[in-house]
Short mmCIF file of C-alpha atoms in Angstrom, two decimals:
data_model
loop_
_atom_site.label_atom_id
_atom_site.label_comp_id
_atom_site.label_asym_id
_atom_site.label_seq_id
_atom_site.Cartn_x
_atom_site.Cartn_y
_atom_site.Cartn_z
CA MET V 9 40.70 189.06 114.67
CA PHE V 10 40.51 185.81 112.43
CA VAL V 11 43.80 182.73 113.32
CA HIS V 12 44.18 180.35 110.26
CA ARG V 13 44.38 176.86 112.48
CA GLY V 14 46.77 175.60 110.58
CA SER V 15 49.62 178.30 110.28
CA GLY V 16 51.74 176.53 113.14
CA VAL V 17 51.50 173.64 110.76
CA LEU V 18 53.03 175.35 107.75
CA ALA V 19 55.37 177.12 109.83
CA ALA V 20 56.23 173.74 111.43
CA MET V 21 56.81 172.29 107.79
CA ALA V 22 58.71 175.02 106.62
CA VAL V 23 61.43 174.81 109.28
CA VAL V 24 61.55 170.84 108.74
CA VAL V 25 62.11 171.64 104.89
CA LEU V 26 64.71 174.21 105.76
CA ALA V 27 66.56 171.55 107.92
CA ALA V 28 66.51 168.96 105.70
CA SER V 29 68.14 170.84 102.59
CA LEU V 30 70.86 172.38 105.08
CA SER V 31 71.52 168.55 106.96
CA GLY V 32 73.56 167.63 103.34
CA CYS V 33 75.88 170.48 104.06
CA ALA V 34 77.61 168.57 106.53
CA VAL V 35 77.65 165.25 105.30
CA LYS V 36 81.26 163.87 103.93
CA ARG V 37 81.55 160.73 101.71
CA GLY V 38 83.29 158.29 103.03
CA GLU V 39 87.44 156.88 102.29
CA GLY V 40 86.98 155.13 98.79
CA GLU V 41 83.15 155.84 98.10
CA ARG V 42 82.05 156.98 94.46
CA PRO V 43 80.10 159.06 93.47
CA GLU V 44 76.65 157.64 91.51
CA GLU V 45 76.71 156.74 88.22
CA GLY V 46 75.15 159.62 86.27
CA LYS V 47 75.72 161.52 89.26
CA GLY V 48 79.38 162.58 88.66
CA LYS V 49 80.29 166.47 87.91
CA GLY V 50 79.41 167.26 84.40
CA SER V 51 77.26 164.46 83.75
CA PRO V 52 73.54 164.98 83.07
CA GLY V 53 72.54 164.34 86.03
CA ALA V 54 74.52 166.24 88.25
CA SER V 55 73.05 168.09 90.93
CA SER V 56 73.73 171.86 91.19
CA THR V 57 73.42 171.97 95.15
CA ALA V 58 75.54 169.88 95.68
CA VAL V 59 78.71 171.27 98.05
CA PRO V 60 82.03 170.05 97.88
CA PRO V 61 84.19 169.27 100.62
CA SER V 62 86.43 171.92 101.32
CA PRO V 63 89.94 172.16 100.72
CA TYR V 64 91.40 172.96 104.23
CA VAL V 65 90.50 169.76 105.95
CA GLU V 66 93.41 167.84 106.69
CA PRO V 67 93.39 164.18 105.57
CA GLY V 68 92.01 161.53 108.31
CA VAL V 69 90.37 164.55 109.70
CA VAL V 70 86.95 162.88 110.41
CA ASP V 71 85.39 165.38 112.60
CA GLY V 72 87.19 168.33 113.05
CA ALA V 73 87.24 171.83 112.13
CA PRO V 74 89.81 172.87 109.52
CA HIS V 75 93.72 172.75 110.78
CA HIS V 76 92.43 170.61 113.82
CA GLY V 77 95.33 168.86 113.67
CA ASP V 78 98.01 171.40 112.81
CA ASN V 79 96.51 173.44 115.97
CA ASN V 80 96.72 171.01 118.17
CA VAL V 81 100.16 169.32 117.37
CA ALA V 82 101.66 170.46 120.27
CA ARG V 83 99.58 168.48 122.52
CA ARG V 84 101.11 165.15 120.27
CA PRO V 85 103.54 163.56 122.32
CA GLY V 86 106.68 162.78 120.58
CA GLN V 87 108.07 159.16 119.96
CA MET V 88 110.03 156.99 122.38
CA THR V 89 112.87 154.40 122.28
CA ALA V 90 111.29 151.29 123.02
CA ALA V 91 114.58 151.19 125.63
CA ASP V 92 113.63 154.47 126.97
CA GLU V 93 109.98 153.33 127.32
CA LYS V 94 110.63 150.25 129.21
CA THR V 95 112.84 152.70 131.59
CA ALA V 96 110.74 155.24 131.93
CA ARG V 97 107.55 152.46 132.61
CA ALA V 98 110.06 151.00 136.03
CA ASP V 99 110.61 154.69 136.63
CA VAL V 100 106.70 154.62 137.23
CA GLU V 101 107.16 152.08 139.89
CA ARG V 102 109.66 153.96 141.63
CA ILE V 103 108.01 157.39 141.59
CA ARG V 104 104.20 156.39 142.01
CA PRO V 105 104.78 155.29 146.03
CA VAL V 106 107.02 158.16 146.67
CA LEU V 107 104.42 160.54 145.89
CA GLU V 108 101.48 158.66 147.32
CA LYS V 109 103.43 158.42 150.42
CA LEU V 110 103.41 162.61 149.75
CA ARG V 111 99.95 162.65 148.67
CA LYS V 112 98.82 161.51 152.23
CA GLN V 113 100.48 163.59 154.38
CA GLY V 114 98.99 166.16 152.82
CA ARG V 115 102.19 167.49 151.02
CA ILE V 116 101.31 168.04 147.71
CA ASP V 117 103.24 171.24 146.68
CA PRO V 118 105.57 171.79 144.01
CA GLU V 119 107.94 172.63 146.57
CA GLU V 120 107.61 169.10 147.94
CA VAL V 121 107.05 167.14 145.12
CA ARG V 122 110.42 168.28 143.21
CA PRO V 123 112.93 167.28 145.84
CA ALA V 124 111.31 163.81 146.35
CA LEU V 125 111.38 163.26 142.78
CA LEU V 126 115.56 164.26 142.97
CA GLY V 127 115.48 161.91 145.77
CA LEU V 128 114.80 159.16 143.63
CA GLY V 129 117.88 160.18 141.52
CA PHE V 130 116.46 162.27 138.74
CA ARG V 131 118.59 165.17 137.06
CA ALA V 132 117.73 168.43 137.87
CA GLU V 133 117.58 169.56 134.85
CA ASP V 134 115.12 166.86 133.60
CA THR V 135 112.75 167.56 135.86
CA ARG V 136 110.14 169.93 136.01
CA VAL V 137 106.96 170.46 138.94
CA HIS V 138 104.70 173.16 138.33
CA PRO V 139 101.49 173.90 140.17
CA PRO V 140 98.69 172.65 138.18
CA ARG V 141 96.68 174.55 135.66
CA ALA V 142 93.78 176.94 136.83
CA GLU V 143 90.36 175.73 136.35
CA TRP V 144 87.72 177.60 134.84
CA ASP V 145 85.08 177.53 137.35
CA ASN V 146 81.61 178.40 135.43
CA ASP V 147 79.58 179.07 138.90
CA LEU V 148 82.38 181.70 139.65
CA MET V 149 82.98 182.69 136.04
CA ASP V 150 86.66 182.84 136.75
CA TRP V 151 89.86 180.80 137.03
CA VAL V 152 90.29 178.70 139.89
CA GLU V 153 93.63 177.88 141.24
CA GLN V 154 93.90 174.50 142.18
CA PRO V 155 96.41 172.82 145.15
CA GLY V 156 99.05 170.28 144.29
CA ALA V 157 102.00 169.69 141.61
CA MET V 158 102.20 168.55 138.00
CA TYR V 159 105.14 166.98 137.04
CA GLY V 160 107.30 165.81 134.33
CA VAL V 161 110.55 164.11 134.20
CA ARG V 162 112.92 163.19 131.34
CA VAL V 163 113.80 159.45 131.22
CA GLY V 164 116.67 158.57 128.44
CA GLY V 165 116.60 160.66 124.75
CA SER V 166 112.88 160.56 123.99
CA ALA V 167 110.10 158.93 127.04
CA CYS V 168 109.07 161.17 130.05
CA VAL V 169 107.30 160.01 133.19
CA THR V 170 103.97 162.86 133.35
CA GLY V 171 101.84 163.41 136.05
CA LEU V 172 99.79 165.14 139.19
CA VAL V 173 99.62 165.02 142.71
CA ASN V 174 96.69 166.48 144.34
CA GLU V 175 94.53 165.59 147.73
CA SER V 176 92.42 163.02 145.52
CA GLN V 177 94.81 161.13 143.54
CA VAL V 178 98.78 160.86 142.16
CA SER V 179 98.97 160.02 138.69
CA ALA V 180 101.75 158.76 136.40
CA GLY V 181 101.82 158.00 133.22
CA VAL V 182 104.68 157.38 130.08
CA ASN V 183 105.07 159.17 126.59
CA GLY V 184 107.17 161.16 124.45
CA PRO V 185 108.03 164.69 125.04
CA TYR V 186 105.67 167.47 123.85
CA PRO V 187 107.31 169.62 120.83
CA GLU V 188 106.46 172.70 122.77
CA THR V 189 106.47 172.16 126.58
CA GLY V 190 108.73 169.14 127.10
CA CYS V 191 107.93 166.70 129.82
CA LEU V 192 105.08 168.75 131.23
CA TYR V 193 101.34 168.08 129.58
CA PRO V 194 100.54 170.90 127.37
CA ALA V 195 97.69 173.44 127.73
CA LYS V 196 94.71 173.57 125.87
CA ALA V 197 94.64 174.76 122.12
CA HIS V 198 91.91 176.89 120.90
#
């Protein structure tokens, strides 16, 4: 059987040429950048292989899929007033030591975190505490429940203290409410 030594080289060159010709498809022209003189639409030097940008990409989306911003709008917190944000930041300093004490005692379940938050004077209707969302475990190929509690406390009309208590940490942050979940951080979108 005759094997041509250059056949592997030719195949590799074909792959490189194909990759180079396709790589231009994903290139996006920068804001304010203009086509070169003589290369514009309808001009004699215009390229017939140029791919126009997708009409479905939202303004400001640099490397996301079309409608990425729309798909994730529920994960963007609302605006806070300066007064509510200031109050919420002060509340973080009140919440953190109380939850840290619970964490050190191993009392991290929602049934123990909620009363501690209410004991700080937060109203029941403004306080939500739930188990953390399950996380995907690639080794088990299944969702695994996590110990601890995630919480969200409404502060004023426009701010939240949002966080998590688990075996290794207490987190507490300030943000505006989310459109669909209020003060609790929303689950990942598709």
